[in-house]
Coordinates of N, CA, C and O in Angstrom, one line a residue:
M1 N 89.1 175.4 -94.8 CA 88.4 175.6 -93.6 C 87.8 177.0 -93.6 O 88.5 177.9 -93.8
K2 N 86.5 177.1 -93.3 CA 85.8 178.4 -93.3 C 85.7 178.8 -91.9 O 85.1 178.1 -91.0
L3 N 86.1 180.1 -91.6 CA 86.0 180.6 -90.2 C 84.7 181.5 -90.1 O 84.4 182.2 -91.1
R4 N 84.1 181.4 -89.0 CA 82.9 182.1 -88.8 C 83.1 183.1 -87.7 O 83.7 182.8 -86.6
A5 N 82.7 184.4 -87.9 CA 82.9 185.4 -86.9 C 81.9 185.2 -85.8 O 80.8 184.9 -86.0
I6 N 82.4 185.4 -84.6 CA 81.5 185.3 -83.4 C 81.1 186.7 -83.1 O 81.9 187.6 -82.9
Q7 N 79.7 186.8 -83.0 CA 79.2 188.1 -82.7 C 79.2 188.4 -81.1 O 79.1 187.4 -80.4
P8 N 79.4 189.6 -80.7 CA 79.5 189.9 -79.3 C 78.2 189.4 -78.5 O 78.3 188.9 -77.4
A9 N 77.1 189.5 -79.2 CA 75.8 189.1 -78.5 C 75.9 187.6 -78.2 O 75.4 187.1 -77.2
S10 N 76.5 186.8 -79.2 CA 76.6 185.4 -79.0 C 77.5 185.0 -77.8 O 77.3 184.1 -77.0
I11 N 78.6 185.8 -77.7 CA 79.5 185.6 -76.6 C 78.8 185.9 -75.2 O 78.9 185.2 -74.3
A12 N 78.0 187.0 -75.2 CA 77.3 187.4 -74.0 C 76.3 186.3 -73.6 O 76.2 186.0 -72.4
V13 N 75.6 185.7 -74.5 CA 74.7 184.7 -74.2 C 75.4 183.4 -73.7 O 75.0 182.8 -72.7
A14 N 76.5 183.1 -74.3 CA 77.3 181.9 -73.9 C 77.8 182.1 -72.5 O 77.7 181.2 -71.6
I15 N 78.3 183.3 -72.2 CA 78.8 183.6 -70.8 C 77.7 183.6 -69.8 O 77.8 183.0 -68.8
S16 N 76.5 184.1 -70.2 CA 75.3 184.1 -69.3 C 74.9 182.7 -69.0 O 74.6 182.4 -67.9
C17 N 74.9 181.9 -70.0 CA 74.5 180.5 -69.8 C 75.5 179.8 -68.9 O 75.1 179.0 -68.0
A18 N 76.8 180.0 -69.1 CA 77.8 179.4 -68.3 C 77.7 179.9 -66.8 O 77.8 179.1 -65.9
L19 N 77.4 181.2 -66.7 CA 77.2 181.8 -65.3 C 76.0 181.1 -64.7 O 76.1 180.7 -63.5
L20 N 74.9 180.9 -65.4 CA 73.8 180.3 -64.8 C 74.1 178.9 -64.4 O 73.7 178.4 -63.3
A21 N 74.8 178.1 -65.2 CA 75.2 176.8 -64.9 C 76.1 176.7 -63.6 O 75.9 175.9 -62.8
A22 N 77.0 177.6 -63.6 CA 77.9 177.6 -62.4 C 77.2 178.0 -61.1 O 77.5 177.5 -60.1
C23 N 76.2 178.9 -61.2 CA 75.5 179.4 -60.0 C 74.5 178.5 -59.5 O 74.2 178.5 -58.3
T24 N 73.8 177.8 -60.4 CA 72.6 177.0 -60.0 C 72.8 175.5 -60.0 O 72.0 174.8 -59.5
G25 N 73.9 175.1 -60.6 CA 74.1 173.6 -60.7 C 73.3 173.0 -61.8 O 72.3 173.6 -62.3
P26 N 73.6 171.8 -62.3 CA 73.0 171.3 -63.4 C 71.6 170.8 -63.2 O 70.7 170.8 -64.1
A27 N 71.3 170.3 -62.0 CA 69.9 169.7 -61.8 C 68.9 170.7 -61.4 O 67.7 170.5 -61.7
S28 N 69.2 171.7 -60.6 CA 68.1 172.5 -60.1 C 68.0 173.9 -60.7 O 67.2 174.7 -60.3
G29 N 68.8 174.2 -61.7 CA 68.8 175.6 -62.3 C 67.6 175.9 -63.2 O 66.8 175.0 -63.5
P30 N 67.4 177.1 -63.6 CA 66.4 177.5 -64.4 C 66.6 176.9 -65.8 O 67.7 176.6 -66.2
T31 N 65.5 176.9 -66.6 CA 65.6 176.5 -68.0 C 66.0 177.7 -68.8 O 65.4 178.8 -68.6
V32 N 67.0 177.6 -69.6 CA 67.5 178.7 -70.4 C 67.5 178.3 -71.8 O 67.9 177.2 -72.2
R33 N 67.0 179.2 -72.6 CA 67.0 179.0 -74.1 C 67.7 180.2 -74.7 O 67.4 181.3 -74.3
A34 N 68.5 180.0 -75.6 CA 69.2 181.1 -76.3 C 69.2 180.8 -77.8 O 69.6 179.8 -78.2
G35 N 68.7 181.8 -78.6 CA 68.9 181.8 -80.0 C 67.9 180.9 -80.8 O 68.0 180.8 -81.9
D36 N 66.8 180.4 -80.1 CA 65.8 179.7 -80.9 C 64.9 180.7 -81.6 O 65.0 181.9 -81.4
Q37 N 64.0 180.2 -82.4 CA 63.2 181.2 -83.2 C 62.3 182.0 -82.3 O 62.0 183.1 -82.6
S38 N 61.8 181.4 -81.2 CA 60.9 182.2 -80.4 C 61.6 183.3 -79.6 O 60.9 184.2 -79.1
T39 N 62.9 183.3 -79.4 CA 63.5 184.3 -78.7 C 64.4 185.2 -79.5 O 64.9 186.2 -79.0
S40 N 64.6 184.9 -80.7 CA 65.4 185.8 -81.6 C 66.8 186.1 -81.1 O 67.2 187.2 -81.1
G41 N 67.4 185.1 -80.4 CA 68.7 185.3 -79.9 C 68.8 185.9 -78.5 O 69.9 186.1 -78.0
Q42 N 67.7 186.2 -77.9 CA 67.7 186.7 -76.6 C 67.7 185.6 -75.5 O 67.2 184.5 -75.8
L43 N 68.3 185.9 -74.4 CA 68.3 184.9 -73.3 C 67.0 184.9 -72.6 O 66.4 186.0 -72.3
V44 N 66.4 183.8 -72.4 CA 65.1 183.6 -71.7 C 65.3 182.8 -70.5 O 65.9 181.7 -70.5
I45 N 64.9 183.3 -69.3 CA 65.0 182.6 -68.1 C 63.6 182.2 -67.7 O 62.7 183.0 -67.6
D46 N 63.4 180.8 -67.5 CA 62.1 180.3 -67.2 C 61.9 180.1 -65.7 O 61.4 179.1 -65.3
D47 N 62.4 181.0 -64.9 CA 62.1 180.9 -63.5 C 62.3 182.3 -62.9 O 62.8 183.2 -63.5
D48 N 61.8 182.5 -61.7 CA 61.9 183.8 -61.0 C 62.7 183.7 -59.8 O 62.4 184.4 -58.8
S49 N 63.7 182.9 -59.7 CA 64.6 182.8 -58.6 C 65.3 184.1 -58.4 O 66.0 184.6 -59.3
I50 N 65.1 184.7 -57.2 CA 65.8 186.0 -57.0 C 67.3 185.9 -57.1 O 67.9 186.8 -57.5
E51 N 67.8 184.8 -56.6 CA 69.3 184.7 -56.6 C 69.8 184.7 -58.1 O 70.7 185.4 -58.4
T52 N 69.1 184.0 -58.9 CA 69.5 183.9 -60.3 C 69.3 185.3 -61.0 O 70.2 185.8 -61.7
L53 N 68.2 185.9 -60.7 CA 67.9 187.2 -61.4 C 68.9 188.3 -60.9 O 69.4 189.1 -61.7
V54 N 69.2 188.3 -59.6 CA 70.2 189.3 -59.1 C 71.6 189.0 -59.6 O 72.3 189.9 -60.1
R55 N 72.0 187.7 -59.7 CA 73.3 187.4 -60.3 C 73.4 187.8 -61.7 O 74.4 188.4 -62.2
L56 N 72.3 187.5 -62.5 CA 72.3 187.9 -63.9 C 72.3 189.5 -64.0 O 72.9 190.0 -64.9
G57 N 71.6 190.1 -63.1 CA 71.6 191.6 -63.1 C 72.9 192.1 -62.8 O 73.4 193.1 -63.5
D58 N 73.6 191.5 -61.9 CA 75.0 192.0 -61.6 C 75.9 191.8 -62.8 O 76.7 192.7 -63.1
F59 N 75.8 190.6 -63.4 CA 76.6 190.3 -64.6 C 76.3 191.3 -65.7 O 77.2 191.9 -66.4
T60 N 75.0 191.6 -65.9 CA 74.5 192.5 -67.0 C 75.1 193.9 -66.7 O 75.5 194.6 -67.6
M61 N 75.0 194.3 -65.4 CA 75.5 195.7 -65.1 C 77.0 195.7 -65.3 O 77.5 196.7 -65.8
S62 N 77.7 194.7 -65.0 CA 79.2 194.7 -65.2 C 79.5 194.8 -66.6 O 80.6 195.2 -67.0
R63 N 78.6 194.4 -67.5 CA 78.9 194.5 -69.0 C 78.4 195.8 -69.5 O 78.5 196.1 -70.7
G64 N 77.9 196.7 -68.6 CA 77.5 198.1 -69.1 C 76.1 198.2 -69.5 O 75.7 199.3 -70.0
D65 N 75.3 197.1 -69.4 CA 73.9 197.2 -69.9 C 73.0 197.5 -68.7 O 72.4 196.7 -68.1
L66 N 73.0 198.8 -68.3 CA 72.2 199.3 -67.2 C 70.7 199.0 -67.4 O 70.1 198.5 -66.4
P67 N 70.1 199.4 -68.5 CA 68.7 199.1 -68.7 C 68.4 197.6 -68.5 O 67.4 197.2 -67.9
G68 N 69.2 196.7 -69.0 CA 69.0 195.3 -68.8 C 69.1 194.8 -67.4 O 68.3 194.0 -66.9
A69 N 70.1 195.4 -66.7 CA 70.3 195.1 -65.3 C 69.1 195.6 -64.5 O 68.5 194.9 -63.6
I70 N 68.6 196.8 -64.8 CA 67.4 197.3 -64.1 C 66.2 196.4 -64.3 O 65.5 196.2 -63.3
A71 N 66.0 196.0 -65.5 CA 64.9 195.1 -65.8 C 65.0 193.8 -64.9 O 64.0 193.3 -64.4
L72 N 66.2 193.2 -64.8 CA 66.4 192.0 -64.0 C 66.2 192.3 -62.5 O 65.5 191.5 -61.8
Y73 N 66.7 193.4 -62.0 CA 66.5 193.7 -60.6 C 65.0 194.0 -60.3 O 64.5 193.6 -59.3
R74 N 64.3 194.6 -61.2 CA 62.8 194.8 -61.0 C 62.1 193.5 -61.0 O 61.2 193.3 -60.3
R75 N 62.5 192.6 -61.9 CA 61.9 191.3 -61.9 C 62.1 190.5 -60.6 O 61.3 189.9 -60.1
A76 N 63.4 190.6 -60.1 CA 63.7 190.0 -58.8 C 62.9 190.6 -57.7 O 62.4 189.9 -56.8
H77 N 62.7 191.9 -57.7 CA 61.9 192.6 -56.7 C 60.4 192.1 -56.8 O 59.8 191.9 -55.8
T78 N 59.9 192.0 -58.0 CA 58.5 191.5 -58.2 C 58.4 190.1 -57.6 O 57.3 189.8 -57.0
A79 N 59.4 189.3 -57.9 CA 59.3 187.9 -57.4 C 59.4 187.8 -55.9 O 58.8 186.8 -55.3
A80 N 60.1 188.7 -55.2 CA 60.2 188.7 -53.8 C 60.2 190.1 -53.2 O 61.2 190.7 -52.9
P81 N 59.0 190.7 -53.1 CA 58.9 192.1 -52.8 C 59.4 192.5 -51.4 O 59.7 193.7 -51.1
D82 N 59.5 191.5 -50.5 CA 60.0 191.8 -49.1 C 61.5 191.6 -49.0 O 62.0 191.6 -47.8
T83 N 62.2 191.3 -50.0 CA 63.6 191.0 -50.0 C 64.4 192.3 -50.3 O 64.2 192.9 -51.4
P84 N 65.3 192.7 -49.4 CA 66.0 194.0 -49.6 C 67.0 194.0 -50.8 O 67.1 195.1 -51.5
L85 N 67.7 192.9 -51.1 CA 68.8 193.0 -52.1 C 68.4 193.5 -53.5 O 69.1 194.3 -54.0
P86 N 67.3 193.0 -54.1 CA 66.9 193.5 -55.4 C 66.7 195.0 -55.4 O 67.1 195.7 -56.4
L87 N 66.1 195.6 -54.3 CA 65.9 197.0 -54.3 C 67.2 197.8 -54.2 O 67.4 198.8 -54.8
E88 N 68.2 197.2 -53.4 CA 69.5 197.8 -53.2 C 70.2 197.9 -54.6 O 70.7 198.9 -55.0
K89 N 70.2 196.7 -55.3 CA 70.8 196.7 -56.6 C 70.1 197.6 -57.6 O 70.8 198.2 -58.4
L90 N 68.8 197.6 -57.5 CA 68.0 198.5 -58.4 C 68.4 200.0 -58.2 O 68.6 200.7 -59.1
G91 N 68.5 200.4 -56.9 CA 68.9 201.7 -56.6 C 70.3 202.1 -57.2 O 70.5 203.2 -57.8
V92 N 71.2 201.2 -57.1 CA 72.6 201.4 -57.6 C 72.5 201.5 -59.1 O 73.1 202.5 -59.7
A93 N 71.8 200.6 -59.8 CA 71.8 200.7 -61.2 C 71.1 202.0 -61.7 O 71.5 202.6 -62.7
L94 N 70.0 202.3 -61.1 CA 69.3 203.6 -61.5 C 70.2 204.8 -61.2 O 70.2 205.7 -62.1
S95 N 70.9 204.8 -60.1 CA 71.8 205.9 -59.9 C 72.9 206.0 -61.0 O 73.2 207.1 -61.5
R96 N 73.5 204.9 -61.3 CA 74.5 204.9 -62.4 C 74.0 205.3 -63.7 O 74.7 205.9 -64.5
L97 N 72.7 205.0 -63.9 CA 72.0 205.5 -65.2 C 71.7 207.0 -65.2 O 71.5 207.6 -66.2
G98 N 71.7 207.6 -64.0 CA 71.4 209.0 -63.8 C 70.0 209.2 -63.5 O 69.5 210.4 -63.5
S99 N 69.2 208.2 -63.2 CA 67.8 208.3 -62.8 C 67.7 208.4 -61.3 O 67.2 207.5 -60.6
H100 N 68.1 209.5 -60.8 CA 68.2 209.7 -59.4 C 66.9 209.7 -58.6 O 66.8 209.3 -57.5
D101 N 65.8 210.3 -59.3 CA 64.5 210.2 -58.7 C 64.0 208.8 -58.5 O 63.5 208.5 -57.4
E102 N 64.2 208.0 -59.5 CA 63.8 206.6 -59.4 C 64.7 205.8 -58.4 O 64.2 205.0 -57.7
A103 N 66.0 206.2 -58.4 CA 66.9 205.5 -57.4 C 66.4 205.9 -56.0 O 66.4 205.0 -55.1
A104 N 66.1 207.1 -55.8 CA 65.6 207.5 -54.4 C 64.4 206.7 -54.1 O 64.2 206.3 -52.9
G105 N 63.5 206.5 -55.0 CA 62.3 205.7 -54.8 C 62.6 204.3 -54.4 O 62.0 203.7 -53.5
A106 N 63.6 203.7 -55.1 CA 64.0 202.3 -54.7 C 64.6 202.3 -53.3 O 64.3 201.3 -52.6
Y107 N 65.4 203.2 -53.0 CA 66.0 203.3 -51.7 C 65.0 203.5 -50.6 O 65.1 202.9 -49.5
R108 N 64.0 204.4 -50.8 CA 62.9 204.6 -49.9 C 62.1 203.3 -49.7 O 61.8 202.9 -48.5
A109 N 61.9 202.5 -50.8 CA 61.2 201.3 -50.6 C 62.0 200.3 -49.8 O 61.5 199.5 -49.0
L110 N 63.3 200.3 -50.0 CA 64.2 199.4 -49.3 C 64.2 199.8 -47.8 O 64.1 198.9 -46.9
L111 N 64.2 201.1 -47.5 CA 64.1 201.5 -46.1 C 62.8 201.1 -45.4 O 62.7 201.0 -44.2
A112 N 61.7 201.0 -46.2 CA 60.4 200.6 -45.6 C 60.5 199.1 -45.2 O 59.9 198.7 -44.2
I113 N 61.4 198.4 -45.8 CA 61.6 196.9 -45.5 C 62.6 196.8 -44.4 O 62.5 196.0 -43.4
D114 N 63.7 197.6 -44.5 CA 64.9 197.5 -43.6 C 65.3 198.9 -43.2 O 66.2 199.5 -43.8
P115 N 64.7 199.5 -42.2 CA 64.9 200.9 -41.9 C 66.3 201.2 -41.4 O 66.7 202.4 -41.5
A116 N 67.1 200.3 -41.0 CA 68.4 200.5 -40.5 C 69.5 200.0 -41.5 O 70.6 199.7 -41.1
N117 N 69.2 200.0 -42.8 CA 70.1 199.6 -43.8 C 71.1 200.7 -44.2 O 70.6 201.7 -44.8
P118 N 72.3 200.7 -43.8 CA 73.2 201.8 -44.1 C 73.5 202.0 -45.5 O 73.6 203.2 -46.0
R119 N 73.5 201.0 -46.3 CA 73.7 201.1 -47.8 C 72.5 201.8 -48.4 O 72.7 202.7 -49.3
A120 N 71.3 201.6 -47.9 CA 70.1 202.2 -48.5 C 70.1 203.7 -48.0 O 69.8 204.6 -48.9
L121 N 70.5 204.0 -46.8 CA 70.6 205.4 -46.3 C 71.6 206.2 -47.1 O 71.4 207.3 -47.5
R122 N 72.8 205.5 -47.3 CA 73.8 206.2 -48.1 C 73.4 206.4 -49.6 O 73.6 207.5 -50.1
G123 N 72.8 205.4 -50.1 CA 72.3 205.5 -51.5 C 71.2 206.6 -51.6 O 71.2 207.4 -52.6
L124 N 70.3 206.7 -50.7 CA 69.3 207.7 -50.7 C 69.9 209.1 -50.5 O 69.6 210.0 -51.2
G125 N 70.9 209.2 -49.6 CA 71.6 210.4 -49.4 C 72.3 210.9 -50.7 O 72.2 212.1 -51.1
N126 N 73.0 210.0 -51.3 CA 73.7 210.3 -52.6 C 72.7 210.7 -53.7 O 73.0 211.6 -54.5
A127 N 71.6 210.0 -53.8 CA 70.6 210.3 -54.8 C 70.1 211.8 -54.5 O 69.9 212.6 -55.5
Y128 N 69.8 212.1 -53.2 CA 69.4 213.4 -52.9 C 70.4 214.5 -53.3 O 70.1 215.6 -53.8
L129 N 71.7 214.2 -53.0 CA 72.8 215.1 -53.4 C 72.8 215.3 -54.9 O 72.9 216.4 -55.4
A130 N 72.6 214.2 -55.7 CA 72.6 214.3 -57.1 C 71.4 215.2 -57.6 O 71.5 215.8 -58.7
L131 N 70.3 215.1 -56.8 CA 69.1 215.9 -57.2 C 69.2 217.3 -56.6 O 68.2 218.1 -56.6
N132 N 70.4 217.7 -56.0 CA 70.6 219.0 -55.4 C 69.6 219.3 -54.3 O 69.0 220.4 -54.2
E133 N 69.5 218.3 -53.4 CA 68.6 218.4 -52.2 C 69.5 218.1 -51.0 O 69.3 217.1 -50.3
P134 N 70.4 218.9 -50.6 CA 71.3 218.6 -49.5 C 70.6 218.5 -48.2 O 71.0 217.8 -47.3
D135 N 69.5 219.3 -48.0 CA 68.8 219.2 -46.7 C 68.2 217.8 -46.5 O 68.0 217.4 -45.4
L136 N 67.9 217.1 -47.6 CA 67.3 215.7 -47.5 C 68.5 214.7 -47.4 O 68.4 213.7 -46.8
A137 N 69.6 215.1 -48.1 CA 70.7 214.1 -48.2 C 71.5 213.9 -46.8 O 71.7 212.8 -46.4
Y138 N 71.8 215.0 -46.2 CA 72.7 214.9 -45.0 C 72.2 214.1 -43.9 O 72.9 213.3 -43.3
P139 N 70.9 214.3 -43.5 CA 70.4 213.4 -42.4 C 70.5 211.9 -42.7 O 70.9 211.1 -41.8
N140 N 70.3 211.5 -44.0 CA 70.4 210.1 -44.3 C 71.9 209.7 -44.3 O 72.2 208.6 -43.8
L141 N 72.7 210.5 -44.8 CA 74.2 210.2 -44.8 C 74.7 210.1 -43.3 O 75.5 209.2 -43.0
E142 N 74.3 211.0 -42.5 CA 74.7 211.0 -41.1 C 74.3 209.7 -40.4 O 75.1 209.0 -39.7
V143 N 73.1 209.3 -40.6 CA 72.6 208.0 -40.0 C 73.3 206.8 -40.6 O 73.7 205.9 -39.9
A144 N 73.6 206.9 -41.9 CA 74.3 205.8 -42.5 C 75.7 205.6 -41.9 O 76.1 204.5 -41.7
V145 N 76.4 206.7 -41.7 CA 77.7 206.6 -41.1 C 77.7 206.0 -39.7 O 78.5 205.2 -39.3
E146 N 76.6 206.4 -38.9 CA 76.5 205.9 -37.6 C 76.2 204.4 -37.6 O 76.7 203.7 -36.7
L147 N 75.4 203.9 -38.5 CA 75.1 202.5 -38.6 C 76.1 201.6 -39.3 O 76.1 200.4 -39.0
D148 N 76.9 202.2 -40.1 CA 77.7 201.3 -41.0 C 78.9 200.7 -40.2 O 79.6 201.4 -39.4
D149 N 79.1 199.4 -40.4 CA 80.2 198.7 -39.7 C 81.5 199.0 -40.4 O 82.6 198.7 -39.9
H150 N 81.5 199.6 -41.6 CA 82.7 199.8 -42.4 C 82.7 201.3 -42.8 O 82.6 201.7 -44.0
P151 N 83.0 202.2 -41.9 CA 83.0 203.6 -42.2 C 84.1 204.1 -43.2 O 84.0 205.1 -43.8
S152 N 85.1 203.2 -43.4 CA 86.1 203.6 -44.4 C 85.6 203.6 -45.8 O 86.2 204.2 -46.7
S153 N 84.4 203.0 -46.0 CA 83.8 203.1 -47.4 C 83.3 204.5 -47.7 O 82.9 204.7 -48.9
Y154 N 83.3 205.4 -46.8 CA 82.9 206.8 -47.1 C 84.0 207.7 -47.5 O 83.8 208.8 -47.9
S155 N 85.3 207.2 -47.4 CA 86.4 208.1 -47.7 C 86.7 208.0 -49.2 O 86.3 207.2 -49.9

């Protein structure tokens, strides 16, 4: 009996496919192809469902692939530009990557859609702090604390 080594990329593709199946159900989910000649082993999603893209972005970020998660969140935002969640997730991923200017832009875009979003205000304030702009950070953080239903998240 010959054993074949399983490559980490193959495991990630299998997990992603299983995640898609669990999230979307067998009949209504996106078409997924993995490992055929046209994709060279990459996962291809044949729909722009924001729920699917955001969940895959979350999964990708949890695996440490911040650039991959950012691409998925941007794709979700393009598919539904008036939906706040992809911009919030994009801001988080950009901040974790250290791209605080871009994260601030994502949070400002989110605030244009939802001006009273405490997570966006907190994210923008934190991005400004990382950019050494405390005069811009503190007003956002103060309003975030006033609006947030869960102030214990600031401790």
